[in-house]
CSV table of C-alpha atoms in Angstrom, one decimal:
chain,number,residue,atom,x,y,z
A,8,MET,CA,-8.4,15.1,-5.8
A,9,TYR,CA,-8.0,11.6,-7.2
A,10,ALA,CA,-9.5,12.4,-10.6
A,11,ARG,CA,-7.3,15.4,-11.0
A,12,ARG,CA,-4.1,13.5,-10.1
A,13,ARG,CA,-5.2,10.7,-12.5
A,14,ARG,CA,-5.8,13.2,-15.4
A,15,THR,CA,-2.4,14.8,-14.7
A,16,TYR,CA,-0.7,11.4,-14.7
A,17,LEU,CA,-2.4,10.4,-18.0
A,18,ALA,CA,-1.5,13.8,-19.6
A,19,MET,CA,2.2,13.4,-18.5
A,20,MET,CA,2.4,9.8,-19.8
A,21,GLY,CA,0.7,10.9,-23.1
A,22,LEU,CA,3.3,13.6,-23.5
A,23,CYS,CA,6.0,11.0,-22.9
A,24,ILE,CA,4.7,8.7,-25.6
A,25,GLY,CA,4.2,11.6,-27.9
A,26,LEU,CA,7.7,12.8,-27.4
A,27,PHE,CA,9.1,9.4,-28.2
A,28,VAL,CA,6.9,8.9,-31.3
A,29,LEU,CA,7.6,12.5,-32.6
A,30,ALA,CA,11.4,12.1,-31.9
A,31,TRP,CA,11.9,8.9,-33.8
A,32,GLY,CA,9.2,9.4,-36.4
A,33,VAL,CA,9.8,12.9,-37.5
A,34,VAL,CA,12.6,14.8,-35.7
A,35,ARG,CA,15.3,12.3,-36.4
A,36,LEU,CA,15.0,13.0,-40.1
A,37,TRP,CA,16.4,16.5,-39.5
A,38,SER,CA,18.4,16.2,-36.3
A,39,VAL,CA,19.4,13.0,-34.5
A,40,PRO,CA,20.8,14.9,-31.4
A,41,VAL,CA,17.5,16.7,-31.0
A,42,ALA,CA,15.7,13.4,-31.2
A,43,VAL,CA,17.9,11.9,-28.6
A,44,GLY,CA,17.4,15.0,-26.4
A,45,MET,CA,13.6,14.6,-26.7
A,46,CYS,CA,14.0,11.0,-25.6
A,47,VAL,CA,16.0,12.0,-22.6
A,48,VAL,CA,13.3,14.4,-21.6
A,49,ALA,CA,10.7,11.7,-22.2
A,50,MET,CA,12.7,9.4,-20.0
A,51,VAL,CA,12.4,11.7,-17.0
A,52,ILE,CA,8.6,12.1,-17.3
A,53,PRO,CA,7.4,8.6,-16.0
A,54,PRO,CA,9.1,8.8,-12.6
A,55,VAL,CA,7.8,12.4,-12.1
A,56,ALA,CA,4.3,11.3,-13.2
A,57,ALA,CA,4.4,8.4,-10.7
A,58,MET,CA,5.3,10.9,-7.9
A,59,VAL,CA,2.5,13.2,-8.9
A,60,ALA,CA,0.0,10.4,-9.1
A,61,ASN,CA,0.9,8.9,-5.7
A,62,ARG,CA,1.3,12.1,-3.8
A,63,ARG,CA,-1.1,12.6,-0.9
A,64,GLY,CA,-3.2,15.8,-1.0
A,65,PRO,CA,-4.5,17.8,1.8
A,66,ASP,CA,-8.0,16.2,1.4
A,67,ASP,CA,-6.7,12.6,1.5
A,68,ARG,CA,-7.5,11.0,4.9
A,69,TRP,CA,-4.7,8.5,5.1
A,70,TRP,CA,-4.6,8.7,8.9
A,71,ASP,CA,-8.0,7.2,9.5
A,72,ASP,CA,-6.9,3.7,8.6
A,73,PRO,CA,-7.2,1.5,11.8
A,74,SER,CA,-3.8,0.8,13.4
A,75,GLY,CA,-4.9,-2.5,15.0
A,76,ASP,CA,-4.6,-1.2,18.6
A,77,PRO,CA,-8.2,-0.7,19.8
A,78,GLN,CA,-7.3,1.8,22.5
A,79,SER,CA,-5.3,3.9,20.1
A,80,ASP,CA,-7.9,3.8,17.4
A,81,GLU,CA,-10.6,4.9,19.9
A,82,TRP,CA,-8.4,7.8,21.1
A,83,TRP,CA,-7.8,9.0,17.5
A,84,ASP,CA,-11.5,8.7,16.7
A,85,GLU,CA,-12.2,10.8,19.8
A,86,LEU,CA,-9.8,13.5,18.6
A,87,ASP,CA,-11.3,13.5,15.1
A,88,GLY,CA,-14.8,13.9,16.6
A,89,ARG,CA,-16.0,10.6,15.1
A,90,LYS,CA,-17.8,7.8,16.8
A,91,ARG,CA,-16.8,4.3,15.9
A,92,PRO,CA,-19.6,1.7,15.8
A,93,ARG,CA,-19.1,-1.0,18.5
């Protein structure tokens, strides 16, 4: 899961950089408003990429971090069917 999210993030950020470079290196010669539009689209990509990269998937086990309360941790381990070393 992590590798797929990382590849998606890198692809989105590569697209963002590509849009900026293409907009101001090539497209601006023919149409400045289109180049500005491409930059606006590129501006939206980084926050979306961050949300995609930091989203928790169904396979991510974020709940098995210890809470600090030994009784609660023992109870959750029992529910998950795991034995904690003592």
